[in-house]
Amino acid sequence: MARTRVKHLVKSNWSTALLVCAKCSKRLDGGFGKKGKQSLAKALRRQFGIKRFRKSPVGVVEVKCLGVCPRGAVTLVDARDPGNWRLVPAGADLAVLADTLGLAAPPPSYQSAE
């Protein structure tokens, strides 16, 4: 079998990646954001001001199913700490979640950039 080399690399500014279970989010049918109608991934992207995916300070990625399936919550995995998964209940305060994860909101100059 011939070895293949990776020829192309794509850079990102991520300090970490947050993996959000899409199946849990779908079962909740929202539950986050100001009106409680956004998925956790979308609400986190808004919380961190993510507009340009690769250039954002944090990556929020929805994955198929993580297999935990909590009731009334969404499973979240921080890539910096893959041994501890978090169950985020519907309506949770995202500022507190960001603080718990050790992540800060982006500077105002980043939020206004498009």
JSON list of N, CA and C in Angstrom, two decimals, residues 41-101:
[
{"chain": "A", "resi": 41, "resn": "ALA", "atom": "N", "xyz": [-26.01, 24.95, 19.61]},
{"chain": "A", "resi": 41, "resn": "ALA", "atom": "CA", "xyz": [-24.90, 25.34, 18.73]},
{"chain": "A", "resi": 41, "resn": "ALA", "atom": "C", "xyz": [-25.09, 26.75, 18.19]},
{"chain": "A", "resi": 42, "resn": "LYS", "atom": "N", "xyz": [-26.27, 27.05, 17.73]},
{"chain": "A", "resi": 42, "resn": "LYS", "atom": "CA", "xyz": [-26.55, 28.38, 17.18]},
{"chain": "A", "resi": 42, "resn": "LYS", "atom": "C", "xyz": [-26.45, 29.45, 18.27]},
{"chain": "A", "resi": 43, "resn": "ALA", "atom": "N", "xyz": [-26.96, 29.15, 19.46]},
{"chain": "A", "resi": 43, "resn": "ALA", "atom": "CA", "xyz": [-26.89, 30.10, 20.57]},
{"chain": "A", "resi": 43, "resn": "ALA", "atom": "C", "xyz": [-25.45, 30.33, 21.00]},
{"chain": "A", "resi": 44, "resn": "LEU", "atom": "N", "xyz": [-24.62, 29.28, 21.00]},
{"chain": "A", "resi": 44, "resn": "LEU", "atom": "CA", "xyz": [-23.20, 29.45, 21.35]},
{"chain": "A", "resi": 44, "resn": "LEU", "atom": "C", "xyz": [-22.47, 30.28, 20.30]},
{"chain": "A", "resi": 45, "resn": "ARG", "atom": "N", "xyz": [-22.79, 30.04, 19.04]},
{"chain": "A", "resi": 45, "resn": "ARG", "atom": "CA", "xyz": [-22.16, 30.84, 17.98]},
{"chain": "A", "resi": 45, "resn": "ARG", "atom": "C", "xyz": [-22.50, 32.32, 18.16]},
{"chain": "A", "resi": 46, "resn": "ARG", "atom": "N", "xyz": [-23.73, 32.60, 18.52]},
{"chain": "A", "resi": 46, "resn": "ARG", "atom": "CA", "xyz": [-24.15, 33.98, 18.75]},
{"chain": "A", "resi": 46, "resn": "ARG", "atom": "C", "xyz": [-23.47, 34.53, 20.01]},
{"chain": "A", "resi": 47, "resn": "GLN", "atom": "N", "xyz": [-23.37, 33.72, 21.06]},
{"chain": "A", "resi": 47, "resn": "GLN", "atom": "CA", "xyz": [-22.74, 34.14, 22.32]},
{"chain": "A", "resi": 47, "resn": "GLN", "atom": "C", "xyz": [-21.28, 34.54, 22.09]},
{"chain": "A", "resi": 48, "resn": "PHE", "atom": "N", "xyz": [-20.56, 33.77, 21.27]},
{"chain": "A", "resi": 48, "resn": "PHE", "atom": "CA", "xyz": [-19.16, 34.04, 21.01]},
{"chain": "A", "resi": 48, "resn": "PHE", "atom": "C", "xyz": [-18.94, 34.94, 19.81]},
{"chain": "A", "resi": 49, "resn": "GLY", "atom": "N", "xyz": [-20.00, 35.38, 19.15]},
{"chain": "A", "resi": 49, "resn": "GLY", "atom": "CA", "xyz": [-19.88, 36.29, 18.02]},
{"chain": "A", "resi": 49, "resn": "GLY", "atom": "C", "xyz": [-19.24, 35.65, 16.81]},
{"chain": "A", "resi": 50, "resn": "ILE", "atom": "N", "xyz": [-19.50, 34.38, 16.59]},
{"chain": "A", "resi": 50, "resn": "ILE", "atom": "CA", "xyz": [-18.89, 33.66, 15.48]},
{"chain": "A", "resi": 50, "resn": "ILE", "atom": "C", "xyz": [-19.62, 33.98, 14.19]},
{"chain": "A", "resi": 51, "resn": "LYS", "atom": "N", "xyz": [-18.89, 34.60, 13.27]},
{"chain": "A", "resi": 51, "resn": "LYS", "atom": "CA", "xyz": [-19.45, 34.91, 11.97]},
{"chain": "A", "resi": 51, "resn": "LYS", "atom": "C", "xyz": [-18.63, 34.23, 10.87]},
{"chain": "A", "resi": 52, "resn": "ARG", "atom": "N", "xyz": [-17.34, 34.27, 11.03]},
{"chain": "A", "resi": 52, "resn": "ARG", "atom": "CA", "xyz": [-16.45, 33.58, 10.09]},
{"chain": "A", "resi": 52, "resn": "ARG", "atom": "C", "xyz": [-15.94, 32.33, 10.80]},
{"chain": "A", "resi": 53, "resn": "PHE", "atom": "N", "xyz": [-16.34, 31.20, 10.33]},
{"chain": "A", "resi": 53, "resn": "PHE", "atom": "CA", "xyz": [-16.15, 29.96, 11.07]},
{"chain": "A", "resi": 53, "resn": "PHE", "atom": "C", "xyz": [-14.68, 29.66, 11.41]},
{"chain": "A", "resi": 54, "resn": "ARG", "atom": "N", "xyz": [-13.79, 29.63, 10.43]},
{"chain": "A", "resi": 54, "resn": "ARG", "atom": "CA", "xyz": [-12.39, 29.29, 10.70]},
{"chain": "A", "resi": 54, "resn": "ARG", "atom": "C", "xyz": [-11.65, 30.40, 11.44]},
{"chain": "A", "resi": 55, "resn": "LYS", "atom": "N", "xyz": [-12.09, 31.62, 11.28]},
{"chain": "A", "resi": 55, "resn": "LYS", "atom": "CA", "xyz": [-11.38, 32.75, 11.88]},
{"chain": "A", "resi": 55, "resn": "LYS", "atom": "C", "xyz": [-11.88, 33.06, 13.29]},
{"chain": "A", "resi": 56, "resn": "SER", "atom": "N", "xyz": [-12.85, 32.33, 13.76]},
{"chain": "A", "resi": 56, "resn": "SER", "atom": "CA", "xyz": [-13.39, 32.57, 15.09]},
{"chain": "A", "resi": 56, "resn": "SER", "atom": "C", "xyz": [-12.43, 32.02, 16.15]},
{"chain": "A", "resi": 57, "resn": "PRO", "atom": "N", "xyz": [-12.52, 32.53, 17.37]},
{"chain": "A", "resi": 57, "resn": "PRO", "atom": "CA", "xyz": [-11.64, 32.05, 18.43]},
{"chain": "A", "resi": 57, "resn": "PRO", "atom": "C", "xyz": [-12.02, 30.66, 18.95]},
{"chain": "A", "resi": 58, "resn": "VAL", "atom": "N", "xyz": [-13.27, 30.26, 18.73]},
{"chain": "A", "resi": 58, "resn": "VAL", "atom": "CA", "xyz": [-13.78, 28.98, 19.21]},
{"chain": "A", "resi": 58, "resn": "VAL", "atom": "C", "xyz": [-14.57, 28.32, 18.09]},
{"chain": "A", "resi": 59, "resn": "GLY", "atom": "N", "xyz": [-14.40, 27.03, 17.93]},
{"chain": "A", "resi": 59, "resn": "GLY", "atom": "CA", "xyz": [-15.18, 26.29, 16.95]},
{"chain": "A", "resi": 59, "resn": "GLY", "atom": "C", "xyz": [-16.35, 25.60, 17.62]},
{"chain": "A", "resi": 60, "resn": "VAL", "atom": "N", "xyz": [-17.54, 25.79, 17.10]},
{"chain": "A", "resi": 60, "resn": "VAL", "atom": "CA", "xyz": [-18.74, 25.12, 17.60]},
{"chain": "A", "resi": 60, "resn": "VAL", "atom": "C", "xyz": [-19.21, 24.21, 16.47]},
{"chain": "A", "resi": 61, "resn": "VAL", "atom": "N", "xyz": [-19.13, 22.90, 16.72]},
{"chain": "A", "resi": 61, "resn": "VAL", "atom": "CA", "xyz": [-19.42, 21.92, 15.69]},
{"chain": "A", "resi": 61, "resn": "VAL", "atom": "C", "xyz": [-20.52, 20.99, 16.17]},
{"chain": "A", "resi": 62, "resn": "GLU", "atom": "N", "xyz": [-21.57, 20.85, 15.36]},
{"chain": "A", "resi": 62, "resn": "GLU", "atom": "CA", "xyz": [-22.62, 19.89, 15.68]},
{"chain": "A", "resi": 62, "resn": "GLU", "atom": "C", "xyz": [-22.21, 18.53, 15.13]},
{"chain": "A", "resi": 63, "resn": "VAL", "atom": "N", "xyz": [-22.30, 17.51, 15.99]},
{"chain": "A", "resi": 63, "resn": "VAL", "atom": "CA", "xyz": [-21.96, 16.14, 15.59]},
{"chain": "A", "resi": 63, "resn": "VAL", "atom": "C", "xyz": [-23.22, 15.29, 15.67]},
{"chain": "A", "resi": 64, "resn": "LYS", "atom": "N", "xyz": [-23.23, 14.16, 14.98]},
{"chain": "A", "resi": 64, "resn": "LYS", "atom": "CA", "xyz": [-24.43, 13.32, 14.86]},
{"chain": "A", "resi": 64, "resn": "LYS", "atom": "C", "xyz": [-25.04, 12.96, 16.22]},
{"chain": "A", "resi": 65, "resn": "CYS", "atom": "N", "xyz": [-24.45, 12.01, 16.93]},
{"chain": "A", "resi": 65, "resn": "CYS", "atom": "CA", "xyz": [-24.98, 11.58, 18.22]},
{"chain": "A", "resi": 65, "resn": "CYS", "atom": "C", "xyz": [-23.83, 11.15, 19.09]},
{"chain": "A", "resi": 66, "resn": "LEU", "atom": "N", "xyz": [-23.81, 11.62, 20.32]},
{"chain": "A", "resi": 66, "resn": "LEU", "atom": "CA", "xyz": [-22.75, 11.25, 21.25]},
{"chain": "A", "resi": 66, "resn": "LEU", "atom": "C", "xyz": [-23.15, 10.07, 22.13]},
{"chain": "A", "resi": 67, "resn": "GLY", "atom": "N", "xyz": [-24.40, 9.63, 22.04]},
{"chain": "A", "resi": 67, "resn": "GLY", "atom": "CA", "xyz": [-24.84, 8.43, 22.72]},
{"chain": "A", "resi": 67, "resn": "GLY", "atom": "C", "xyz": [-25.25, 8.57, 24.17]},
{"chain": "A", "resi": 68, "resn": "VAL", "atom": "N", "xyz": [-25.29, 9.77, 24.70]},
{"chain": "A", "resi": 68, "resn": "VAL", "atom": "CA", "xyz": [-25.68, 9.95, 26.10]},
{"chain": "A", "resi": 68, "resn": "VAL", "atom": "C", "xyz": [-27.19, 10.15, 26.22]},
{"chain": "A", "resi": 69, "resn": "CYS", "atom": "N", "xyz": [-27.76, 10.96, 25.38]},
{"chain": "A", "resi": 69, "resn": "CYS", "atom": "CA", "xyz": [-29.20, 11.20, 25.29]},
{"chain": "A", "resi": 69, "resn": "CYS", "atom": "C", "xyz": [-29.87, 11.56, 26.63]},
{"chain": "A", "resi": 70, "resn": "PRO", "atom": "N", "xyz": [-29.48, 12.70, 27.23]},
{"chain": "A", "resi": 70, "resn": "PRO", "atom": "CA", "xyz": [-30.12, 13.12, 28.48]},
{"chain": "A", "resi": 70, "resn": "PRO", "atom": "C", "xyz": [-31.50, 13.71, 28.20]},
{"chain": "A", "resi": 71, "resn": "ARG", "atom": "N", "xyz": [-32.35, 13.67, 29.19]},
{"chain": "A", "resi": 71, "resn": "ARG", "atom": "CA", "xyz": [-33.68, 14.29, 29.04]},
{"chain": "A", "resi": 71, "resn": "ARG", "atom": "C", "xyz": [-33.61, 15.76, 29.37]},
{"chain": "A", "resi": 72, "resn": "GLY", "atom": "N", "xyz": [-34.11, 16.59, 28.47]},
{"chain": "A", "resi": 72, "resn": "GLY", "atom": "CA", "xyz": [-34.17, 18.03, 28.71]},
{"chain": "A", "resi": 72, "resn": "GLY", "atom": "C", "xyz": [-32.82, 18.72, 28.69]},
{"chain": "A", "resi": 73, "resn": "ALA", "atom": "N", "xyz": [-31.81, 18.11, 28.07]},
{"chain": "A", "resi": 73, "resn": "ALA", "atom": "CA", "xyz": [-30.47, 18.71, 28.03]},
{"chain": "A", "resi": 73, "resn": "ALA", "atom": "C", "xyz": [-29.77, 18.31, 26.73]},
{"chain": "A", "resi": 74, "resn": "VAL", "atom": "N", "xyz": [-28.65, 18.97, 26.47]},
{"chain": "A", "resi": 74, "resn": "VAL", "atom": "CA", "xyz": [-27.84, 18.70, 25.29]},
{"chain": "A", "resi": 74, "resn": "VAL", "atom": "C", "xyz": [-26.43, 18.33, 25.75]},
{"chain": "A", "resi": 75, "resn": "THR", "atom": "N", "xyz": [-25.86, 17.31, 25.14]},
{"chain": "A", "resi": 75, "resn": "THR", "atom": "CA", "xyz": [-24.50, 16.88, 25.47]},
{"chain": "A", "resi": 75, "resn": "THR", "atom": "C", "xyz": [-23.50, 17.77, 24.75]},
{"chain": "A", "resi": 76, "resn": "LEU", "atom": "N", "xyz": [-22.48, 18.23, 25.50]},
{"chain": "A", "resi": 76, "resn": "LEU", "atom": "CA", "xyz": [-21.46, 19.12, 24.98]},
{"chain": "A", "resi": 76, "resn": "LEU", "atom": "C", "xyz": [-20.09, 18.59, 25.39]},
{"chain": "A", "resi": 77, "resn": "VAL", "atom": "N", "xyz": [-19.17, 18.54, 24.43]},
{"chain": "A", "resi": 77, "resn": "VAL", "atom": "CA", "xyz": [-17.81, 18.09, 24.70]},
{"chain": "A", "resi": 77, "resn": "VAL", "atom": "C", "xyz": [-16.85, 19.21, 24.33]},
{"chain": "A", "resi": 78, "resn": "ASP", "atom": "N", "xyz": [-15.99, 19.59, 25.28]},
{"chain": "A", "resi": 78, "resn": "ASP", "atom": "CA", "xyz": [-14.94, 20.56, 25.02]},
{"chain": "A", "resi": 78, "resn": "ASP", "atom": "C", "xyz": [-13.70, 19.78, 24.62]},
{"chain": "A", "resi": 79, "resn": "ALA", "atom": "N", "xyz": [-13.12, 20.06, 23.47]},
{"chain": "A", "resi": 79, "resn": "ALA", "atom": "CA", "xyz": [-11.97, 19.31, 22.96]},
{"chain": "A", "resi": 79, "resn": "ALA", "atom": "C", "xyz": [-10.75, 19.44, 23.87]},
{"chain": "A", "resi": 80, "resn": "ARG", "atom": "N", "xyz": [-10.68, 20.48, 24.69]},
{"chain": "A", "resi": 80, "resn": "ARG", "atom": "CA", "xyz": [-9.57, 20.61, 25.62]},
{"chain": "A", "resi": 80, "resn": "ARG", "atom": "C", "xyz": [-9.69, 19.65, 26.80]},
{"chain": "A", "resi": 81, "resn": "ASP", "atom": "N", "xyz": [-10.91, 19.19, 27.06]},
{"chain": "A", "resi": 81, "resn": "ASP", "atom": "CA", "xyz": [-11.16, 18.30, 28.19]},
{"chain": "A", "resi": 81, "resn": "ASP", "atom": "C", "xyz": [-12.11, 17.18, 27.74]},
{"chain": "A", "resi": 82, "resn": "PRO", "atom": "N", "xyz": [-11.64, 16.27, 26.87]},
{"chain": "A", "resi": 82, "resn": "PRO", "atom": "CA", "xyz": [-12.53, 15.26, 26.30]},
{"chain": "A", "resi": 82, "resn": "PRO", "atom": "C", "xyz": [-12.99, 14.20, 27.29]},
{"chain": "A", "resi": 83, "resn": "GLY", "atom": "N", "xyz": [-12.40, 14.15, 28.45]},
{"chain": "A", "resi": 83, "resn": "GLY", "atom": "CA", "xyz": [-12.81, 13.15, 29.45]},
{"chain": "A", "resi": 83, "resn": "GLY", "atom": "C", "xyz": [-14.02, 13.56, 30.26]},
{"chain": "A", "resi": 84, "resn": "ASN", "atom": "N", "xyz": [-14.40, 14.82, 30.21]},
{"chain": "A", "resi": 84, "resn": "ASN", "atom": "CA", "xyz": [-15.55, 15.33, 30.96]},
{"chain": "A", "resi": 84, "resn": "ASN", "atom": "C", "xyz": [-16.56, 15.93, 30.01]},
{"chain": "A", "resi": 85, "resn": "TRP", "atom": "N", "xyz": [-17.68, 15.26, 29.85]},
{"chain": "A", "resi": 85, "resn": "TRP", "atom": "CA", "xyz": [-18.75, 15.75, 28.98]},
{"chain": "A", "resi": 85, "resn": "TRP", "atom": "C", "xyz": [-19.74, 16.52, 29.83]},
{"chain": "A", "resi": 86, "resn": "ARG", "atom": "N", "xyz": [-20.30, 17.56, 29.26]},
{"chain": "A", "resi": 86, "resn": "ARG", "atom": "CA", "xyz": [-21.27, 18.38, 30.00]},
{"chain": "A", "resi": 86, "resn": "ARG", "atom": "C", "xyz": [-22.67, 18.17, 29.45]},
{"chain": "A", "resi": 87, "resn": "LEU", "atom": "N", "xyz": [-23.62, 18.13, 30.35]},
{"chain": "A", "resi": 87, "resn": "LEU", "atom": "CA", "xyz": [-25.03, 18.06, 29.98]},
{"chain": "A", "resi": 87, "resn": "LEU", "atom": "C", "xyz": [-25.62, 19.44, 30.26]},
{"chain": "A", "resi": 88, "resn": "VAL", "atom": "N", "xyz": [-25.95, 20.15, 29.20]},
{"chain": "A", "resi": 88, "resn": "VAL", "atom": "CA", "xyz": [-26.42, 21.54, 29.31]},
{"chain": "A", "resi": 88, "resn": "VAL", "atom": "C", "xyz": [-27.94, 21.53, 29.25]},
{"chain": "A", "resi": 89, "resn": "PRO", "atom": "N", "xyz": [-28.61, 21.86, 30.37]},
{"chain": "A", "resi": 89, "resn": "PRO", "atom": "CA", "xyz": [-30.07, 21.84, 30.37]},
{"chain": "A", "resi": 89, "resn": "PRO", "atom": "C", "xyz": [-30.66, 22.97, 29.52]},
{"chain": "A", "resi": 90, "resn": "ALA", "atom": "N", "xyz": [-31.84, 22.74, 29.01]},
{"chain": "A", "resi": 90, "resn": "ALA", "atom": "CA", "xyz": [-32.54, 23.76, 28.21]},
{"chain": "A", "resi": 90, "resn": "ALA", "atom": "C", "xyz": [-32.70, 25.02, 29.05]},
{"chain": "A", "resi": 91, "resn": "GLY", "atom": "N", "xyz": [-32.48, 26.16, 28.43]},
{"chain": "A", "resi": 91, "resn": "GLY", "atom": "CA", "xyz": [-32.62, 27.44, 29.11]},
{"chain": "A", "resi": 91, "resn": "GLY", "atom": "C", "xyz": [-31.43, 27.84, 29.96]},
{"chain": "A", "resi": 92, "resn": "ALA", "atom": "N", "xyz": [-30.34, 27.09, 29.88]},
{"chain": "A", "resi": 92, "resn": "ALA", "atom": "CA", "xyz": [-29.16, 27.40, 30.68]},
{"chain": "A", "resi": 92, "resn": "ALA", "atom": "C", "xyz": [-28.58, 28.76, 30.28]},
{"chain": "A", "resi": 93, "resn": "ASP", "atom": "N", "xyz": [-28.00, 29.45, 31.24]},
{"chain": "A", "resi": 93, "resn": "ASP", "atom": "CA", "xyz": [-27.37, 30.75, 30.99]},
{"chain": "A", "resi": 93, "resn": "ASP", "atom": "C", "xyz": [-26.05, 30.50, 30.26]},
{"chain": "A", "resi": 94, "resn": "LEU", "atom": "N", "xyz": [-25.95, 30.96, 29.02]},
{"chain": "A", "resi": 94, "resn": "LEU", "atom": "CA", "xyz": [-24.78, 30.71, 28.19]},
{"chain": "A", "resi": 94, "resn": "LEU", "atom": "C", "xyz": [-23.56, 31.50, 28.66]},
{"chain": "A", "resi": 95, "resn": "ALA", "atom": "N", "xyz": [-23.76, 32.62, 29.33]},
{"chain": "A", "resi": 95, "resn": "ALA", "atom": "CA", "xyz": [-22.62, 33.37, 29.88]},
{"chain": "A", "resi": 95, "resn": "ALA", "atom": "C", "xyz": [-21.96, 32.57, 31.00]},
{"chain": "A", "resi": 96, "resn": "VAL", "atom": "N", "xyz": [-22.78, 31.92, 31.81]},
{"chain": "A", "resi": 96, "resn": "VAL", "atom": "CA", "xyz": [-22.25, 31.07, 32.88]},
{"chain": "A", "resi": 96, "resn": "VAL", "atom": "C", "xyz": [-21.55, 29.85, 32.28]},
{"chain": "A", "resi": 97, "resn": "LEU", "atom": "N", "xyz": [-22.13, 29.27, 31.23]},
{"chain": "A", "resi": 97, "resn": "LEU", "atom": "CA", "xyz": [-21.52, 28.14, 30.55]},
{"chain": "A", "resi": 97, "resn": "LEU", "atom": "C", "xyz": [-20.16, 28.52, 29.97]},
{"chain": "A", "resi": 98, "resn": "ALA", "atom": "N", "xyz": [-20.10, 29.69, 29.32]},
{"chain": "A", "resi": 98, "resn": "ALA", "atom": "CA", "xyz": [-18.83, 30.16, 28.76]},
{"chain": "A", "resi": 98, "resn": "ALA", "atom": "C", "xyz": [-17.79, 30.36, 29.85]},
{"chain": "A", "resi": 99, "resn": "ASP", "atom": "N", "xyz": [-18.22, 30.89, 30.99]},
{"chain": "A", "resi": 99, "resn": "ASP", "atom": "CA", "xyz": [-17.31, 31.08, 32.12]},
{"chain": "A", "resi": 99, "resn": "ASP", "atom": "C", "xyz": [-16.83, 29.74, 32.66]},
{"chain": "A", "resi": 100, "resn": "THR", "atom": "N", "xyz": [-17.73, 28.77, 32.75]},
{"chain": "A", "resi": 100, "resn": "THR", "atom": "CA", "xyz": [-17.39, 27.43, 33.22]},
{"chain": "A", "resi": 100, "resn": "THR", "atom": "C", "xyz": [-16.37, 26.77, 32.29]},
{"chain": "A", "resi": 101, "resn": "LEU", "atom": "N", "xyz": [-16.53, 27.00, 30.99]},
{"chain": "A", "resi": 101, "resn": "LEU", "atom": "CA", "xyz": [-15.62, 26.43, 30.01]},
{"chain": "A", "resi": 101, "resn": "LEU", "atom": "C", "xyz": [-14.30, 27.21, 29.94]}
]
